[in-house]
Short mmCIF file of C-alpha atoms and ligand atoms in Angstrom, two decimals:
data_model
loop_
_atom_site.label_atom_id
_atom_site.label_comp_id
_atom_site.label_asym_id
_atom_site.label_seq_id
_atom_site.Cartn_x
_atom_site.Cartn_y
_atom_site.Cartn_z
CA MET A 1 -23.84 -6.76 -6.62
CA LYS A 2 -21.13 -5.41 -4.31
CA ALA A 3 -17.55 -6.48 -3.63
CA VAL A 4 -17.57 -7.42 0.05
CA ILE A 5 -14.29 -7.85 1.94
CA ALA A 6 -14.89 -11.28 3.43
CA GLY A 7 -11.39 -11.71 4.90
CA THR A 8 -8.00 -10.04 5.33
CA GLY A 9 -4.45 -11.29 5.84
CA SER A 10 -0.88 -10.04 5.89
CA GLU A 11 2.74 -11.07 6.25
CA VAL A 12 6.00 -9.28 7.01
CA PRO A 13 9.51 -10.76 7.11
CA PRO A 14 10.89 -11.41 10.62
CA LYS A 15 14.06 -9.29 10.34
CA ILE A 16 13.68 -5.88 12.03
CA VAL A 17 15.99 -3.01 11.10
CA THR A 18 15.77 -0.10 13.54
CA ASN A 19 16.68 3.54 12.94
CA ASP A 20 19.72 3.03 15.17
CA ASP A 21 20.81 0.13 12.94
CA LEU A 22 20.64 2.48 9.93
CA SER A 23 22.58 5.20 11.72
CA LYS A 24 25.50 2.75 11.81
CA ILE A 25 25.64 2.43 8.03
CA VAL A 26 24.59 5.89 6.82
CA ASP A 27 24.80 9.48 8.14
CA THR A 28 21.40 9.62 9.86
CA SER A 29 19.90 9.36 13.33
CA ASP A 30 16.88 7.89 15.07
CA GLU A 31 15.83 11.43 15.97
CA TRP A 32 15.93 12.68 12.34
CA ILE A 33 14.00 9.70 10.96
CA ARG A 34 11.32 9.87 13.69
CA ASP A 35 10.90 13.65 13.41
CA ARG A 36 10.73 13.75 9.62
CA THR A 37 8.84 10.52 8.93
CA GLY A 38 7.47 8.93 12.11
CA ILE A 39 9.21 5.64 11.21
CA MET A 40 10.94 3.75 14.04
CA GLU A 41 11.74 0.43 12.38
CA ARG A 42 11.03 -1.57 9.24
CA ARG A 43 11.04 -5.23 8.13
CA VAL A 44 13.61 -6.42 5.59
CA THR A 45 13.53 -9.68 3.61
CA ASP A 46 16.56 -11.92 3.40
CA GLU A 47 18.24 -12.67 0.09
CA GLY A 48 16.27 -15.85 -0.56
CA THR A 49 12.83 -14.30 -0.08
CA ALA A 50 10.98 -12.69 -2.99
CA THR A 51 7.75 -10.71 -3.18
CA SER A 52 5.64 -13.77 -4.02
CA ASP A 53 6.78 -15.54 -0.83
CA LEU A 54 5.17 -12.82 1.29
CA ALA A 55 2.19 -12.50 -1.07
CA VAL A 56 1.30 -16.21 -0.82
CA ILE A 57 1.24 -16.18 2.99
CA ALA A 58 -0.87 -13.00 3.14
CA ALA A 59 -3.21 -14.53 0.52
CA GLU A 60 -3.61 -17.80 2.44
CA ARG A 61 -4.49 -15.89 5.60
CA ALA A 62 -7.05 -13.72 3.80
CA LEU A 63 -8.70 -16.79 2.23
CA THR A 64 -8.80 -18.63 5.56
CA SER A 65 -10.37 -15.67 7.33
CA ALA A 66 -12.93 -15.35 4.50
CA GLY A 67 -13.73 -19.06 4.40
CA ILE A 68 -13.04 -19.10 0.66
CA SER A 69 -11.07 -22.03 -0.75
CA PRO A 70 -8.45 -21.45 -3.50
CA MET A 71 -10.55 -23.52 -5.93
CA GLU A 72 -13.44 -21.06 -5.50
CA LEU A 73 -11.34 -18.11 -6.71
CA ASP A 74 -12.20 -16.59 -10.09
CA LEU A 75 -9.44 -13.98 -10.18
CA ILE A 76 -6.21 -13.03 -8.41
CA ILE A 77 -4.83 -9.50 -8.75
CA VAL A 78 -1.46 -8.67 -7.23
CA ALA A 79 -0.42 -5.03 -6.92
CA THR A 80 3.36 -4.82 -6.94
CA CYS A 81 6.24 -2.85 -8.39
CA SER A 82 8.85 -5.34 -7.18
CA PRO A 83 7.83 -8.58 -8.92
CA ASP A 84 9.97 -11.72 -8.61
CA THR A 85 10.63 -11.43 -12.37
CA LEU A 86 9.50 -8.94 -15.05
CA PHE A 87 7.39 -11.83 -16.25
CA PRO A 88 5.62 -14.04 -15.36
CA SER A 89 3.51 -12.02 -12.95
CA VAL A 90 3.55 -12.49 -9.19
CA ALA A 91 -0.19 -13.22 -9.50
CA CYS A 92 0.54 -16.34 -11.59
CA ILE A 93 3.04 -17.56 -8.99
CA VAL A 94 0.46 -16.97 -6.24
CA GLN A 95 -2.20 -18.76 -8.30
CA ASP A 96 0.03 -21.82 -8.71
CA ARG A 97 1.18 -21.92 -5.09
CA LEU A 98 -2.38 -21.55 -3.76
CA GLY A 99 -3.69 -24.17 -6.16
CA ALA A 100 -6.32 -21.74 -7.45
CA LYS A 101 -6.75 -23.71 -10.64
CA LYS A 102 -9.86 -21.90 -11.89
CA ALA A 103 -8.59 -18.36 -11.33
CA ALA A 104 -7.28 -15.84 -13.84
CA ALA A 105 -4.29 -13.92 -12.52
CA PHE A 106 -2.49 -10.68 -13.32
CA ASP A 107 -0.40 -7.94 -11.71
CA ILE A 108 -1.13 -4.23 -11.50
CA SER A 109 1.73 -1.74 -11.50
CA ALA A 110 0.78 1.47 -9.72
CA ALA A 111 3.53 1.50 -7.07
CA CYS A 112 2.29 2.53 -3.62
CA SER A 113 -1.22 3.22 -5.01
CA GLY A 114 -1.34 -0.32 -6.40
CA PHE A 115 -3.64 -1.83 -3.80
CA ASN A 116 -6.28 0.87 -4.23
CA PHE A 117 -6.06 0.47 -8.01
CA ALA A 118 -6.34 -3.33 -7.77
CA LEU A 119 -9.27 -3.13 -5.37
CA SER A 120 -11.12 -0.79 -7.72
CA ALA A 121 -10.56 -3.23 -10.61
CA ALA A 122 -11.70 -6.19 -8.50
CA ALA A 123 -14.83 -4.30 -7.43
CA ALA A 124 -15.66 -3.50 -11.07
CA TYR A 125 -15.35 -7.18 -12.06
CA ILE A 126 -17.59 -8.21 -9.18
CA GLU A 127 -20.19 -5.47 -9.69
CA SER A 128 -20.47 -6.38 -13.38
CA GLU A 129 -20.90 -10.02 -12.27
CA THR A 130 -17.95 -11.07 -14.44
CA PHE A 131 -16.39 -12.70 -11.35
CA LYS A 132 -17.68 -13.61 -7.89
CA ASN A 133 -14.66 -14.46 -5.71
CA VAL A 134 -11.59 -12.27 -6.16
CA LEU A 135 -8.32 -12.15 -4.22
CA VAL A 136 -6.45 -8.83 -4.14
CA VAL A 137 -2.90 -8.74 -2.79
CA GLY A 138 -0.58 -5.77 -2.30
CA ALA A 139 3.03 -6.94 -1.94
CA ASP A 140 6.41 -5.30 -2.29
CA THR A 141 10.00 -5.90 -1.25
CA LEU A 142 11.46 -2.52 -2.17
CA THR A 143 14.38 -2.93 0.22
CA LYS A 144 15.95 -5.03 -2.53
CA TYR A 145 16.18 -1.88 -4.65
CA LEU A 146 17.54 0.40 -1.94
CA ASP A 147 20.95 1.99 -2.07
CA TRP A 148 21.99 1.51 1.56
CA THR A 149 24.41 4.44 1.19
CA ASP A 150 21.63 6.88 0.17
CA ARG A 151 20.07 8.32 3.31
CA ASN A 152 17.36 10.05 1.25
CA THR A 153 15.73 6.72 0.42
CA CYS A 154 17.08 3.87 2.55
CA VAL A 155 15.42 5.09 5.75
CA LEU A 156 11.93 5.14 4.24
CA PHE A 157 11.03 1.72 2.88
CA GLY A 158 10.25 -1.73 4.28
CA ASP A 159 8.90 -5.04 2.98
CA GLY A 160 5.52 -6.69 3.41
CA ALA A 161 2.30 -8.05 1.93
CA GLY A 162 -1.39 -7.62 2.65
CA ALA A 163 -4.41 -9.25 1.07
CA VAL A 164 -8.19 -9.14 0.96
CA ALA A 165 -10.53 -11.89 -0.21
CA LEU A 166 -13.61 -10.41 -1.88
CA ARG A 167 -16.97 -12.02 -2.46
CA GLY A 168 -19.83 -10.69 -4.58
CA GLU A 169 -22.90 -10.18 -2.41
CA LYS A 170 -26.15 -8.28 -2.81
CA GLY A 171 -26.85 -5.61 -0.19
CA ASP A 172 -25.47 -2.37 1.26
CA CYS A 173 -22.00 -3.58 2.31
CA GLY A 174 -18.74 -3.74 0.39
CA VAL A 175 -16.87 -1.32 -1.85
CA LEU A 176 -19.26 1.62 -2.36
CA ALA A 177 -17.08 3.72 -4.67
CA SER A 178 -13.57 3.92 -6.09
CA TYR A 179 -11.50 6.87 -7.30
CA ILE A 180 -8.19 6.44 -9.16
CA ARG A 181 -6.01 8.99 -10.93
CA ALA A 182 -2.54 9.41 -12.48
CA LYS A 183 -0.16 12.33 -13.12
CA GLY A 184 2.40 10.86 -15.50
CA GLU A 185 4.14 14.21 -15.86
CA GLY A 186 5.64 13.59 -12.42
CA ARG A 187 7.01 10.17 -13.33
CA ASP A 188 10.66 11.20 -12.84
CA PHE A 189 10.20 12.13 -9.19
CA LEU A 190 10.23 8.51 -8.01
CA VAL A 191 11.88 5.94 -10.26
CA MET A 192 13.48 2.52 -10.40
CA PRO A 193 15.36 3.26 -13.64
CA GLY A 194 17.17 -0.02 -14.32
CA GLY A 195 15.91 -3.36 -15.56
CA GLY A 196 13.19 -2.18 -17.95
CA THR A 197 13.43 -1.92 -21.74
CA ARG A 198 14.84 1.63 -21.52
CA ASP A 199 17.83 0.24 -19.64
CA PRO A 200 17.85 -3.56 -19.64
CA GLU A 201 21.49 -3.75 -18.56
CA MET A 202 20.87 -1.46 -15.59
CA LYS A 203 23.47 1.09 -16.67
CA ASN A 204 21.51 3.64 -14.63
CA GLY A 205 21.80 1.44 -11.58
CA ARG A 206 19.46 -0.88 -9.77
CA PHE A 207 18.36 1.50 -7.04
CA ILE A 208 15.30 3.62 -6.33
CA ARG A 209 15.80 7.33 -6.99
CA MET A 210 13.53 9.91 -5.45
CA ASP A 211 13.10 13.65 -5.30
CA GLY A 212 11.70 13.60 -1.77
CA LYS A 213 10.52 17.21 -1.71
CA GLU A 214 8.56 16.92 -4.97
CA VAL A 215 7.00 13.61 -3.90
CA PHE A 216 6.10 15.15 -0.55
CA LYS A 217 4.30 18.10 -2.19
CA PHE A 218 2.45 15.76 -4.53
CA ALA A 219 1.61 13.32 -1.72
CA VAL A 220 -0.06 15.93 0.47
CA HIS A 221 -2.24 17.09 -2.41
CA ALA A 222 -2.93 13.54 -3.66
CA LEU A 223 -4.00 12.22 -0.25
CA GLU A 224 -6.21 15.25 0.38
CA ASP A 225 -7.83 14.91 -3.03
CA SER A 226 -8.28 11.12 -2.78
CA VAL A 227 -10.03 11.36 0.59
CA LYS A 228 -12.22 14.35 -0.28
CA GLU A 229 -13.27 13.03 -3.69
CA ILE A 230 -14.23 9.54 -2.54
CA ILE A 231 -16.34 10.84 0.36
CA GLN A 232 -18.16 13.24 -1.96
CA LYS A 233 -18.53 10.64 -4.71
CA ALA A 234 -20.20 8.21 -2.32
CA GLY A 235 -22.47 10.94 -0.91
CA PHE A 236 -21.06 11.11 2.64
CA THR A 237 -19.51 13.76 4.88
CA PHE A 238 -16.28 13.58 6.89
CA GLU A 239 -18.31 13.01 10.07
CA ASP A 240 -19.70 9.77 8.56
CA ILE A 241 -16.23 8.20 8.27
CA ASP A 242 -15.32 5.70 10.98
CA LEU A 243 -11.75 4.95 9.90
CA LEU A 244 -9.33 6.34 7.33
CA ILE A 245 -6.48 4.04 6.34
CA PRO A 246 -3.98 6.15 4.40
CA HIS A 247 -0.84 4.98 2.64
CA GLN A 248 1.83 4.69 5.32
CA ALA A 249 4.70 6.73 3.87
CA ASN A 250 5.25 9.64 6.23
CA LEU A 251 3.42 10.65 9.41
CA ARG A 252 3.72 14.33 8.44
CA ILE A 253 1.72 13.70 5.25
CA ILE A 254 -0.96 11.80 7.18
CA GLU A 255 -1.11 14.42 9.95
CA HIS A 256 -1.46 17.24 7.44
CA VAL A 257 -4.52 15.58 5.91
CA ARG A 258 -5.99 14.53 9.26
CA LYS A 259 -5.81 18.10 10.58
CA LYS A 260 -7.03 19.66 7.34
CA PHE A 261 -10.21 17.56 7.51
CA ASN A 262 -10.56 17.83 11.30
CA LEU A 263 -10.45 14.08 11.79
CA PRO A 264 -9.76 12.91 15.36
CA GLU A 265 -6.62 10.74 15.78
CA LYS A 266 -8.68 7.66 16.59
CA LYS A 267 -10.27 7.81 13.12
CA VAL A 268 -6.96 7.57 11.27
CA TYR A 269 -5.00 4.31 11.33
CA VAL A 270 -1.22 4.58 11.51
CA ASN A 271 1.30 1.73 11.74
CA LEU A 272 4.23 3.14 9.76
CA MET A 273 6.28 3.33 12.99
CA LYS A 274 6.72 -0.45 12.76
CA TYR A 275 7.01 -1.02 9.03
CA GLY A 276 8.02 2.16 7.18
CA ASN A 277 6.68 2.51 3.67
CA THR A 278 5.82 -0.98 2.39
CA SER A 279 4.53 0.38 -0.94
CA ALA A 280 1.58 -1.64 -2.31
CA ALA A 281 1.44 -3.63 0.94
CA SER A 282 1.00 -0.57 3.13
CA VAL A 283 -2.79 -0.14 2.95
CA PRO A 284 -3.83 -3.84 3.12
CA LEU A 285 -1.27 -4.51 5.88
CA ALA A 286 -2.72 -1.63 7.90
CA LEU A 287 -6.26 -2.82 7.11
CA ASP A 288 -5.50 -6.34 8.35
CA GLU A 289 -3.99 -4.97 11.58
CA ALA A 290 -6.94 -2.63 12.10
CA VAL A 291 -9.35 -5.57 11.70
CA ASN A 292 -7.34 -7.76 14.10
CA GLU A 293 -7.21 -4.97 16.69
CA GLY A 294 -11.00 -4.58 16.58
CA ARG A 295 -10.75 -1.06 15.14
CA ILE A 296 -13.36 -1.87 12.47
CA LYS A 297 -16.83 -3.17 13.31
CA SER A 298 -19.80 -4.22 11.24
CA GLY A 299 -21.46 -1.28 9.49
CA ASP A 300 -18.40 1.00 9.74
CA LEU A 301 -17.51 3.28 6.87
CA VAL A 302 -13.83 2.83 5.98
CA VAL A 303 -11.78 4.89 3.53
CA LEU A 304 -8.58 3.48 2.01
CA ALA A 305 -6.40 6.05 0.26
CA GLY A 306 -2.95 6.07 -1.29
CA PHE A 307 -0.41 7.76 -3.56
CA GLY A 308 2.81 6.71 -5.19
CA ALA A 309 5.18 6.59 -8.13
CA GLY A 310 3.74 7.18 -11.55
CA LEU A 311 2.61 9.47 -10.14
CA THR A 312 -0.58 7.72 -9.08
CA TYR A 313 -3.20 8.20 -6.39
CA GLY A 314 -6.62 6.94 -5.43
CA SER A 315 -9.07 5.65 -2.87
CA ASN A 316 -11.90 3.27 -2.08
CA ILE A 317 -14.76 3.64 0.38
CA ILE A 318 -16.14 0.51 2.03
CA ARG A 319 -19.16 -0.26 4.18
CA TRP A 320 -17.81 -3.01 6.43
CA ARG A 321 -19.87 -6.19 6.50
O1 UT7 B 1 5.09 6.31 -1.47
C1 UT7 B 1 5.72 7.50 -1.80
C2 UT7 B 1 7.14 7.39 -1.33
N1 UT7 B 1 7.84 8.56 -1.02
C3 UT7 B 1 7.48 9.48 -0.09
O2 UT7 B 1 6.44 9.48 0.50
C4 UT7 B 1 8.53 10.53 0.19
C5 UT7 B 1 7.95 11.91 0.42
N2 UT7 B 1 8.96 12.77 0.95
C6 UT7 B 1 9.32 12.74 2.26
O3 UT7 B 1 8.76 11.99 3.02
C7 UT7 B 1 10.34 13.72 2.75
O4 UT7 B 1 10.66 14.63 1.71
C8 UT7 B 1 11.64 13.04 3.24
C9 UT7 B 1 11.36 12.27 4.53
C10 UT7 B 1 12.20 12.10 2.20
C11 UT7 B 1 12.69 14.10 3.55
O5 UT7 B 1 12.19 15.00 4.53
P1 UT7 B 1 12.35 16.57 4.31
O6 UT7 B 1 11.79 17.24 5.50
O7 UT7 B 1 11.75 16.91 2.97
O8 UT7 B 1 13.91 16.72 4.33
P2 UT7 B 1 14.82 17.40 3.24
O9 UT7 B 1 14.93 16.54 2.03
O10 UT7 B 1 14.38 18.84 3.06
O11 UT7 B 1 16.21 17.42 3.96
C12 UT7 B 1 16.46 18.26 5.11
C13 UT7 B 1 17.87 17.99 5.56
C14 UT7 B 1 18.89 18.08 4.42
O12 UT7 B 1 20.06 18.62 4.95
P3 UT7 B 1 20.42 20.17 4.74
O13 UT7 B 1 20.46 20.37 3.26
O14 UT7 B 1 19.31 20.94 5.39
O15 UT7 B 1 21.73 20.31 5.43
C15 UT7 B 1 19.12 16.64 4.06
O16 UT7 B 1 20.39 16.43 3.49
O17 UT7 B 1 17.96 16.67 6.08
C16 UT7 B 1 19.01 15.98 5.40
N3 UT7 B 1 18.62 14.57 5.31
C17 UT7 B 1 18.87 13.71 6.31
N4 UT7 B 1 19.49 13.85 7.48
C18 UT7 B 1 19.58 12.78 8.27
C19 UT7 B 1 17.96 13.93 4.32
N5 UT7 B 1 17.78 12.64 4.65
C20 UT7 B 1 18.34 12.47 5.87
C21 UT7 B 1 18.46 11.38 6.74
N6 UT7 B 1 19.07 11.56 7.92
N7 UT7 B 1 17.98 10.16 6.44
#
């Protein structure tokens, strides 16, 4: 039994914040942000919108495109590190709002790697025939935790959600292999310190803190490793890959890996110019856009790969149905 991606969906908030907008509130410039990251603009939620609001819309679109009704769902996994509340999970909110009355629901916390982690878990449930129809959502609204006076972080992130509806099917298509790893020793390099049990009163602040240089070094290695390992694990070569969808954090990280493995530009999907780093949403949002643009056709071999806080990293390889 394989976990086949039967449908995809995504949602971003309507408000666009450009690099020029940011240069009015912090000492930065469009030129610096483009040169160092590739980002041109990002989407930002308004005060009344939480992660689940984006997740539900992305989920509905994925289910519609798959032709799976909410009542047919056995499990909902939401990858997020910006849940509406510490508990209950975003997945339970999504379950209720979809009316997926027969589904179990839980969140996975692996920051920007979350979608790849959640997809690997979903695939394992389906392959073991524990569940048949599984919804996986990656959703984050990290702009709510940005210090808009800190140019090291506020230029990087944006909000969004992406989802896939998976169905267990026999055959050669679906998730062929998964690879997930963690390096907890680097956990201090990218942190949201407040709000947890170490600091429930948020004395350390309510903003993301990042050592950009350390995360960059890790990210280059993690993306390289995730792509190489998954291709080897599944028994393919780089020439076999039709499309790589990497985590959309920084164009320099993606370009480093693309050049290292001699992949032509058309085989690597990039949309971070429009959205910045949307954390757990980045990979499924890019996947949904790639599908809608006709960049993926039946039989294609697609690699999804990501890295993030934790530190975490991982990948999935999919034969497209
Ligand atoms: O999902 C994982 C999430 N995180 C990441 O992927 C982040 C990984 N790291 C990065 O992408 C890069 O390290 C950054 C984009 C964050 C920074 O790029 P960099 O090339 O590593 O820049 P830097 O930190 O070495 O800073 C170079 C200069 C510094 O000035 P000085 O010391 O040379 O005078 C910074 O103060 O650029 C300055 N700088 C900025 N200038 C204008 C830092 N941020 C900005 C900014 N605008 N936004």
